[in-house]
PDB file of C-alpha atoms in Angstrom:
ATOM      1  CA  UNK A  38       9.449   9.596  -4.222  1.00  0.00           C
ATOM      2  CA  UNK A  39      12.103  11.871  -5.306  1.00  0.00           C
ATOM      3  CA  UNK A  40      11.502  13.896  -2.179  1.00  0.00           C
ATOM      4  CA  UNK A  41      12.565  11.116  -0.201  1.00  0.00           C
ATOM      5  CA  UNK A  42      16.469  10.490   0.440  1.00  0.00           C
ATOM      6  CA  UNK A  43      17.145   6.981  -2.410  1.00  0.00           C
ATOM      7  CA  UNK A  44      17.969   4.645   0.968  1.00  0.00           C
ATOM      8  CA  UNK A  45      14.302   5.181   1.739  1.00  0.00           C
ATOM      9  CA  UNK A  46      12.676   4.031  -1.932  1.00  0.00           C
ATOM     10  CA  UNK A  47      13.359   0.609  -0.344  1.00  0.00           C
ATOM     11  CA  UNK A  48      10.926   0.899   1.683  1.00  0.00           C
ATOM     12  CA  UNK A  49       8.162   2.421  -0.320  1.00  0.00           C
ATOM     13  CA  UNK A  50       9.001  -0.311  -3.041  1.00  0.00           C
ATOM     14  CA  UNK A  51       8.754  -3.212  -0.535  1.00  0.00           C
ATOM     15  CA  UNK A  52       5.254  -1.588   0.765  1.00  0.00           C
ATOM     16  CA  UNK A  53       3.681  -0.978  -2.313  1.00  0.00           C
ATOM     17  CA  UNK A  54       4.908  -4.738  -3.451  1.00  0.00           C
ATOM     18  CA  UNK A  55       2.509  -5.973   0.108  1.00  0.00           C
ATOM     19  CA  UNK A  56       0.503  -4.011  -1.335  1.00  0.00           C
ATOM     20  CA  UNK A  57       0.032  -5.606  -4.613  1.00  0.00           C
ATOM     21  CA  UNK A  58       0.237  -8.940  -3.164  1.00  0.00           C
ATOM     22  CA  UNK A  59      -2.802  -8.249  -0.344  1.00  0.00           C
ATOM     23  CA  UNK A  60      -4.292  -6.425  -3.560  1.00  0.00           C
ATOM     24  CA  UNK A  61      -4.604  -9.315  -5.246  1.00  0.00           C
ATOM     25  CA  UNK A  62      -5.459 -11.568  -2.700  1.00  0.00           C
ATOM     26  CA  UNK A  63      -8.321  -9.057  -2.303  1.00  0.00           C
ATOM     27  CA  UNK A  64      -9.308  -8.875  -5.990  1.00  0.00           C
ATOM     28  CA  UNK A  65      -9.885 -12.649  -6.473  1.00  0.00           C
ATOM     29  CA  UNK A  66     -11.492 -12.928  -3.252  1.00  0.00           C
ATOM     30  CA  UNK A  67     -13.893 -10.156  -4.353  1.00  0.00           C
ATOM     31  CA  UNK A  68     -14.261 -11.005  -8.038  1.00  0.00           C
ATOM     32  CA  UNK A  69     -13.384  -7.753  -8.751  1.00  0.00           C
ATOM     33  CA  UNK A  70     -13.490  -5.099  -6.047  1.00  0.00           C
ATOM     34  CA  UNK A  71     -10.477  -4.031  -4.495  1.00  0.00           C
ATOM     35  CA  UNK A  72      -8.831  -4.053  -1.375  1.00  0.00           C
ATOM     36  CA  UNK A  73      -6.360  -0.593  -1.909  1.00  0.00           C
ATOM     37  CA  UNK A  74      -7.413   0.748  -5.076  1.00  0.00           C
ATOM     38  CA  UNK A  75     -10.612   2.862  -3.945  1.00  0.00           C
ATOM     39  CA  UNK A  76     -11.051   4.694  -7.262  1.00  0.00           C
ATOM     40  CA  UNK A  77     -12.190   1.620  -8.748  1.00  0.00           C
ATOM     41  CA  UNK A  78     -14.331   0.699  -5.823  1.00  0.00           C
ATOM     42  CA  UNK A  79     -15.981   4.247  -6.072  1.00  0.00           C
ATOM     43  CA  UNK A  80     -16.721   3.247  -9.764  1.00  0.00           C
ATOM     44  CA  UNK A  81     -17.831   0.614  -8.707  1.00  0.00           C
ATOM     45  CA  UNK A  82     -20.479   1.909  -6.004  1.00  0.00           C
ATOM     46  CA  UNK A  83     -21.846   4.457  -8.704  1.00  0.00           C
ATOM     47  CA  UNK A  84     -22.484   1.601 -11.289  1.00  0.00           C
ATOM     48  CA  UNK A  85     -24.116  -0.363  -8.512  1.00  0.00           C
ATOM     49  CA  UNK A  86     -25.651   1.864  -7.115  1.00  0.00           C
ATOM     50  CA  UNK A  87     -27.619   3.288 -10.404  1.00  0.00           C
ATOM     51  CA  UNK A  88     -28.512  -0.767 -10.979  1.00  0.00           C
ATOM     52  CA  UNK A  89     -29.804  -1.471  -7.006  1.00  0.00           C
ATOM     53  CA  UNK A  90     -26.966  -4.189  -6.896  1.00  0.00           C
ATOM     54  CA  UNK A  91     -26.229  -5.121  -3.521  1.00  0.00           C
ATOM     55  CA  UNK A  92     -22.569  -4.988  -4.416  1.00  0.00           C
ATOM     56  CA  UNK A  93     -22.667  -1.438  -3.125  1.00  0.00           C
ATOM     57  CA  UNK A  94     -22.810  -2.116   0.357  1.00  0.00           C
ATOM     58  CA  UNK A  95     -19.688  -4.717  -0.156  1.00  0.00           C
ATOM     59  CA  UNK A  96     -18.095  -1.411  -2.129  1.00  0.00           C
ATOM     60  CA  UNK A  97     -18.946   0.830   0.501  1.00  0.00           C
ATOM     61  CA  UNK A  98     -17.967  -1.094   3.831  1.00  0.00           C
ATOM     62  CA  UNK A  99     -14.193  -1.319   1.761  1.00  0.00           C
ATOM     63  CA  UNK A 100     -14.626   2.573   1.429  1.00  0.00           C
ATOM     64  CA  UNK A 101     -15.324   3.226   4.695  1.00  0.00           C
ATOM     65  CA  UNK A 102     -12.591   0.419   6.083  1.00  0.00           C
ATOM     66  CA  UNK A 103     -10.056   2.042   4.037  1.00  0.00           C
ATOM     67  CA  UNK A 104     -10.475   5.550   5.031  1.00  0.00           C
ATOM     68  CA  UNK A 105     -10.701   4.560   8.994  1.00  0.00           C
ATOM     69  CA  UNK A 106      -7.024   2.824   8.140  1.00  0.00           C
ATOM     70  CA  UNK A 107      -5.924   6.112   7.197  1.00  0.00           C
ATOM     71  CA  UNK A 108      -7.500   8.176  10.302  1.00  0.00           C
ATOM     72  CA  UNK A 109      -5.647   4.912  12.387  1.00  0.00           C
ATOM     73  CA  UNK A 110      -2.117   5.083  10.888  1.00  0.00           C
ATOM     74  CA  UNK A 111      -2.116   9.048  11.083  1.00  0.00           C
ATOM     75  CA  UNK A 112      -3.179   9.050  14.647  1.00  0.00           C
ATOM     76  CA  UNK A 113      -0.793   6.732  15.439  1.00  0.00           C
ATOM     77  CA  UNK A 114       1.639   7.512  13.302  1.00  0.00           C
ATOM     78  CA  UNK A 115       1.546  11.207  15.369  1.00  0.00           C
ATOM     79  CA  UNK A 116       1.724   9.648  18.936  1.00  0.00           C
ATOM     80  CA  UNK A 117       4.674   7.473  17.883  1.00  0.00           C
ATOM     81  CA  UNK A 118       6.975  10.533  16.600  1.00  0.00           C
ATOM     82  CA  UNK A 119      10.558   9.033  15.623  1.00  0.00           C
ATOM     83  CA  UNK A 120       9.096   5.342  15.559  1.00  0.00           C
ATOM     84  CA  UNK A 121       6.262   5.696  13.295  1.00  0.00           C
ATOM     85  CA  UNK A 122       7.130   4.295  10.294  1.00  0.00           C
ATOM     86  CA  UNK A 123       7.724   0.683  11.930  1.00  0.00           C
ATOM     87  CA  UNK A 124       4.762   1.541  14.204  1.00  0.00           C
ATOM     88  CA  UNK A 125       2.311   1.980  11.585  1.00  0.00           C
ATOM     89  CA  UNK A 126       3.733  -0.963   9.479  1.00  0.00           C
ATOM     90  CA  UNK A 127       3.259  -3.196  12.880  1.00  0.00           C
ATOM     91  CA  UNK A 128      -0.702  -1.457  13.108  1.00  0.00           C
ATOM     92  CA  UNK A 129      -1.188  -2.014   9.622  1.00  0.00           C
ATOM     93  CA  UNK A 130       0.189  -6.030  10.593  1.00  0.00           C
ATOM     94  CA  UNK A 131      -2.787  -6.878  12.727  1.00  0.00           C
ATOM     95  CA  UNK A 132      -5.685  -6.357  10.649  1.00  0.00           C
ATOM     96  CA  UNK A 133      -3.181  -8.463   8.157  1.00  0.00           C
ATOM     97  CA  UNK A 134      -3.183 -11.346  11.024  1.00  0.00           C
ATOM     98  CA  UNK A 135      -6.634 -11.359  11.945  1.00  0.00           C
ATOM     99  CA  UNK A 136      -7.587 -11.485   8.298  1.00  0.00           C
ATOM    100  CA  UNK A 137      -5.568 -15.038   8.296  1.00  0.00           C
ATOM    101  CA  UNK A 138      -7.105 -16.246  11.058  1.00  0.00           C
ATOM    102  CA  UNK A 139     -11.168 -15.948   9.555  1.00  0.00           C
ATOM    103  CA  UNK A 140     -12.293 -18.379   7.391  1.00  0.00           C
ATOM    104  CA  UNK A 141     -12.521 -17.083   3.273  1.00  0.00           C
ATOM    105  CA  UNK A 142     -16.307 -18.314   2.962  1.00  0.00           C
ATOM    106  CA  UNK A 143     -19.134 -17.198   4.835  1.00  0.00           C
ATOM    107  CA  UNK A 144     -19.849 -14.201   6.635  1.00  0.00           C
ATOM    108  CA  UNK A 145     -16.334 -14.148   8.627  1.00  0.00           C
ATOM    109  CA  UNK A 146     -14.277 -14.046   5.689  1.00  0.00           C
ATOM    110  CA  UNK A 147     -16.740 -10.522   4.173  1.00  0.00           C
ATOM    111  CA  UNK A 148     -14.943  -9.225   7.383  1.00  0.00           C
ATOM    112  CA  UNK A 149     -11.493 -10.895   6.604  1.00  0.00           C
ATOM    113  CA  UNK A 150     -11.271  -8.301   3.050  1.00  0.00           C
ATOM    114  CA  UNK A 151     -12.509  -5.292   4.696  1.00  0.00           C
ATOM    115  CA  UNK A 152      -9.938  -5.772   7.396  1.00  0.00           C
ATOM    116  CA  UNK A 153      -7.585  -5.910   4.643  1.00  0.00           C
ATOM    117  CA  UNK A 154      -8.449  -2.739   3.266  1.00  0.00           C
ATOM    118  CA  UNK A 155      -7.782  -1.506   6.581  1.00  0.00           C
ATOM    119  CA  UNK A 156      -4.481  -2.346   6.571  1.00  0.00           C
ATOM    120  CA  UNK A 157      -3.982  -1.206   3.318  1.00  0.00           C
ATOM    121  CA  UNK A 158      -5.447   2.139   4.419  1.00  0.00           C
ATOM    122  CA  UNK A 159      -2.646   2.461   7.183  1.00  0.00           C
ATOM    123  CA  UNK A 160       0.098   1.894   4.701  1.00  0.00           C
ATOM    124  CA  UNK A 161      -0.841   4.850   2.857  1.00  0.00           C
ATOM    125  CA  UNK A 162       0.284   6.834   6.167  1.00  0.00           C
ATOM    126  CA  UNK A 163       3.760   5.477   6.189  1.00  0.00           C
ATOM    127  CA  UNK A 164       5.484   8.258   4.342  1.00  0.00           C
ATOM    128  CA  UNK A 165       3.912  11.676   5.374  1.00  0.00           C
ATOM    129  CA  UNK A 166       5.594  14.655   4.627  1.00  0.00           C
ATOM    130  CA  UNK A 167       4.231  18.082   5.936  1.00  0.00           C
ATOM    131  CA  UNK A 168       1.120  16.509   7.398  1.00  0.00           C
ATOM    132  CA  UNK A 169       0.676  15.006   4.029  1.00  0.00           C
ATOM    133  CA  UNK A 170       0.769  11.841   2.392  1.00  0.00           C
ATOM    134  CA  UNK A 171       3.625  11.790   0.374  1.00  0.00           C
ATOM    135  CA  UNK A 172       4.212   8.108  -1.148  1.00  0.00           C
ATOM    136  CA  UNK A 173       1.030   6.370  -1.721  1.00  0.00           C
ATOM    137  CA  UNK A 174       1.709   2.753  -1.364  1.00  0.00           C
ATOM    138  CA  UNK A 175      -1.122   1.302  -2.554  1.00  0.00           C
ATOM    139  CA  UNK A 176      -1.917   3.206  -5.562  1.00  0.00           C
ATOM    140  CA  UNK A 177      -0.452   4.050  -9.152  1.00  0.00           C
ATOM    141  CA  UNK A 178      -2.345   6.117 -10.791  1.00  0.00           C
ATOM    142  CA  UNK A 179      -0.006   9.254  -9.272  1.00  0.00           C
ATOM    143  CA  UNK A 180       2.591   7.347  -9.645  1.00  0.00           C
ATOM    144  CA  UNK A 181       2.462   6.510 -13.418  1.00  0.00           C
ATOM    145  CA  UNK A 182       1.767  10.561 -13.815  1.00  0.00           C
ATOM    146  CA  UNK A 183       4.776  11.620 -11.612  1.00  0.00           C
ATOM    147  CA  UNK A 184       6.883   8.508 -14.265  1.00  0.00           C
ATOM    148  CA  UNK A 185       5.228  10.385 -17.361  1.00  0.00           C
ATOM    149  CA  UNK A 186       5.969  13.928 -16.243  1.00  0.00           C
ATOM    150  CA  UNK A 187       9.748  13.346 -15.113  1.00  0.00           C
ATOM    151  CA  UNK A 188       9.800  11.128 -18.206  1.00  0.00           C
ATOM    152  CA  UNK A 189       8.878  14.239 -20.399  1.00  0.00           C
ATOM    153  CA  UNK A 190      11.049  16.417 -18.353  1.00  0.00           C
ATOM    154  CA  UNK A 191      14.380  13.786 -19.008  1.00  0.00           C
ATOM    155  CA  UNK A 192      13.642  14.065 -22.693  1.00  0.00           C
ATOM    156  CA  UNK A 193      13.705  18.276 -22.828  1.00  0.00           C
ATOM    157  CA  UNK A 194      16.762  18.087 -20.476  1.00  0.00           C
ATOM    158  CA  UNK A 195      15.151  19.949 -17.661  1.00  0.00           C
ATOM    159  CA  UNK A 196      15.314  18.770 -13.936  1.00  0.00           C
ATOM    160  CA  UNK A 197      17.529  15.016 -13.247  1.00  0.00           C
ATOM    161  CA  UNK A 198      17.522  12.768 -15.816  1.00  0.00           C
ATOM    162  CA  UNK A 199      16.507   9.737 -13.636  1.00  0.00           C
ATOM    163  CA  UNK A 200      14.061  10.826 -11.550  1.00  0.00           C
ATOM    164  CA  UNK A 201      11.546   9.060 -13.009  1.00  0.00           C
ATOM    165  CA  UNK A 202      13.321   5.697 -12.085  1.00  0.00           C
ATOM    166  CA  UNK A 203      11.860   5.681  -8.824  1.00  0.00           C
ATOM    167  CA  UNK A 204       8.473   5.881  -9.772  1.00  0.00           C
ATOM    168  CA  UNK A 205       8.551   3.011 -12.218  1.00  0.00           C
ATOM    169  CA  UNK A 206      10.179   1.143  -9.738  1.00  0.00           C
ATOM    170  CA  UNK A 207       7.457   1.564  -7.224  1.00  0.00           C
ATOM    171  CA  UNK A 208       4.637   0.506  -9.589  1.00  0.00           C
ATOM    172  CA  UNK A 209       7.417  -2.472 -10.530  1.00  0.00           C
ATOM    173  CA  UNK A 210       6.935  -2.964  -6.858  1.00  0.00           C
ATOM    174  CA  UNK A 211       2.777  -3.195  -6.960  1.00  0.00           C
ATOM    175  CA  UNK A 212       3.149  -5.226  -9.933  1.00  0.00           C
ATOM    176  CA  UNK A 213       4.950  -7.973  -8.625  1.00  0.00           C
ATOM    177  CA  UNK A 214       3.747  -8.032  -5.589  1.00  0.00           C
ATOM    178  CA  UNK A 215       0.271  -8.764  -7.142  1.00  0.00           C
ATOM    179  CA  UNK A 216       1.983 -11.396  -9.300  1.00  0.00           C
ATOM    180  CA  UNK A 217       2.928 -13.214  -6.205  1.00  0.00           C
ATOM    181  CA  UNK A 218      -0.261 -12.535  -4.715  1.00  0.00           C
ATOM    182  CA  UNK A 219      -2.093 -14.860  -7.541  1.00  0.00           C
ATOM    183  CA  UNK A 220      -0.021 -17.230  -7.608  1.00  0.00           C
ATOM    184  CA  UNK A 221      -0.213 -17.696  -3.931  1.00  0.00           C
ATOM    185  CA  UNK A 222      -3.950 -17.336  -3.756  1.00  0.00           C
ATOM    186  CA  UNK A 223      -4.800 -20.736  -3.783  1.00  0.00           C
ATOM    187  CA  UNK A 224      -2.833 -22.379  -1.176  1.00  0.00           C
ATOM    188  CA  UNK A 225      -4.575 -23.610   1.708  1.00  0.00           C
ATOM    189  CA  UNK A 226      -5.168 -22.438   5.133  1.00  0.00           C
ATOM    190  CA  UNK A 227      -5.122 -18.630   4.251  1.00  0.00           C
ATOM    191  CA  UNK A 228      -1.244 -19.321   4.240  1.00  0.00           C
ATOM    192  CA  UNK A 229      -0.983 -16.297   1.496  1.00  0.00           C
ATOM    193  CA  UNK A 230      -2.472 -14.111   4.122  1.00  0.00           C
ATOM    194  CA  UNK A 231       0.007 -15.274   6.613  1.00  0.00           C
ATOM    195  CA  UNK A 232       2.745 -14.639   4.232  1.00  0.00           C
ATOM    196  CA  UNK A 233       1.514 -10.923   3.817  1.00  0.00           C
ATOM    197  CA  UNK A 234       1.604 -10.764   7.773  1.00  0.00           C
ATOM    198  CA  UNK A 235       4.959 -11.927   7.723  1.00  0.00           C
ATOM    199  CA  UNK A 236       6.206  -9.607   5.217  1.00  0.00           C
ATOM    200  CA  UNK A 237       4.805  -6.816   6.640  1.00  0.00           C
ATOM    201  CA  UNK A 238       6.664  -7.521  10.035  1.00  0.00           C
ATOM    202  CA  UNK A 239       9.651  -8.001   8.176  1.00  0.00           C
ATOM    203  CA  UNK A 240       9.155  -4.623   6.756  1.00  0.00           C
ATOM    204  CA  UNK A 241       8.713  -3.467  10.100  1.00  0.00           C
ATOM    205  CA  UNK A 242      11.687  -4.672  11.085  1.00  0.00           C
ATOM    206  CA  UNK A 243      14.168  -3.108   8.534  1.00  0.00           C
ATOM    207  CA  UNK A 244      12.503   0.352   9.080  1.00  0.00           C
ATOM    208  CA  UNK A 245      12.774   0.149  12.484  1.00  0.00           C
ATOM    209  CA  UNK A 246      16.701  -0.965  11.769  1.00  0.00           C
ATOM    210  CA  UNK A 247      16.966   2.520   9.643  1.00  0.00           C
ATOM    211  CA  UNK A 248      15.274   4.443  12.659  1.00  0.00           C
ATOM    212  CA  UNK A 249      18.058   3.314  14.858  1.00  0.00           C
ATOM    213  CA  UNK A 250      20.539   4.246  12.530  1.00  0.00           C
ATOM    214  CA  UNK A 251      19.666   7.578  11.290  1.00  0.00           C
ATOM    215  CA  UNK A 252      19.140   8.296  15.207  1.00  0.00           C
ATOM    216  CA  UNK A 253      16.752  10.901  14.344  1.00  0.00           C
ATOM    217  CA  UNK A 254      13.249  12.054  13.139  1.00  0.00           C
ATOM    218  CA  UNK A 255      12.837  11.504   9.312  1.00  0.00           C
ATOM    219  CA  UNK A 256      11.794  15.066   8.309  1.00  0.00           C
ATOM    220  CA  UNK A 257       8.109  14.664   6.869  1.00  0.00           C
TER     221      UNK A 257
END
């Protein structure tokens, strides 16, 4: 975050908030697999997989969805140069819709989450910086080091003495984004889902509205 210009931790704030809120969406849905958070669904494979629970194929298939999100956004995110950030936001938007648009229950709605995790997968491609990813959106675990670290650093005066602001305001972000996310989980007609299509089109608006007004490439 800190290597990112402070008009752009709007962004990765408002992501990783969809990203809590799909998150969560995904969690209940899943009774406790994830949707973004694939270190928990790798845990998860192991322990099923040692105790021949089927779960691991449900674990798996969000692996796999999740990591072909990634290859999708990046390869997009290449062709589209100066647009990319809206572009993959928009890409990351469809899986989002489609997700709405299946039934919860029944075999339909096993594809809704892992179309989720999809999305969430392209996310994570939103902020790149020297072919790498250099935000992750969906994910706190780096985050809460980078807070700790630049935490430390503030208290033996070396390097700024609010850098770790941005980090705890990105896992804020997650945090109450998945807040939302619960609360909105039981309202009919998959309209949380819809929401979280919405939002991410909104999202993809306002970056697109930077793009136009930096009038050039961010440098990533």
């Amino acid at each position: 975050m800190t290597r990112h210009p402070r008009r752009e931790w709007w962004l990765a704030i408002a992501l990783a908030a969809l990203a809590g809120y799909v998150d969560a969406i995904g969690f209940l849905r899943l009774n406790g697999l994830f949707v973004s958070f694939m270190s928990g669904n790798s845990t998860r494979l192991a322990v099923a997989l040692a105790g021949g629970s089927p779960l691991a194929l449900t674990a798996a298939s969000l692996i796999l969805a999740f990591v072909a999100g990634v290859v999708v956004g990046a390869t997009a995110g290449a062709a589209l140069g100066r647009w990319r950030r809206p572009g993959v936001i928009v890409l990351a938007a469809v899986p989002l819709a489609v997700a709405a648009a299946l039934p919860e229950f029944g075999p339909l709605g096993g594809l809704g989450t892992v179309l989720l995790a999809l999305a969430m997968g392209g996310l994570n491609t939103v902020f790149q910086r020297d072919g790498e990813v250099s935000v992750g959106v969906t994910y706190m675990t780096g985050a809460l080091v980078k807070l700790g670290q630049h935490l430390a650093g503030a208290l033996m005066g070396e390097g700024a003495r609010w850098d770790w602001l941005s980090y705890l305001l990105l896992w804020s972000g997650l945090i109450a984004g998945a807040f939302l996310g619960t609360a909105d989980y039981a309202a009919p007609d998959n309209a949380a889902l819809w929401r979280a299509t919405g939002a991410a089109l909104g999202i993809a608006l306002l970056a697109a509205a930077t793009t136009t007004a930096g009038g050039r490439v961010p440098r990533e």
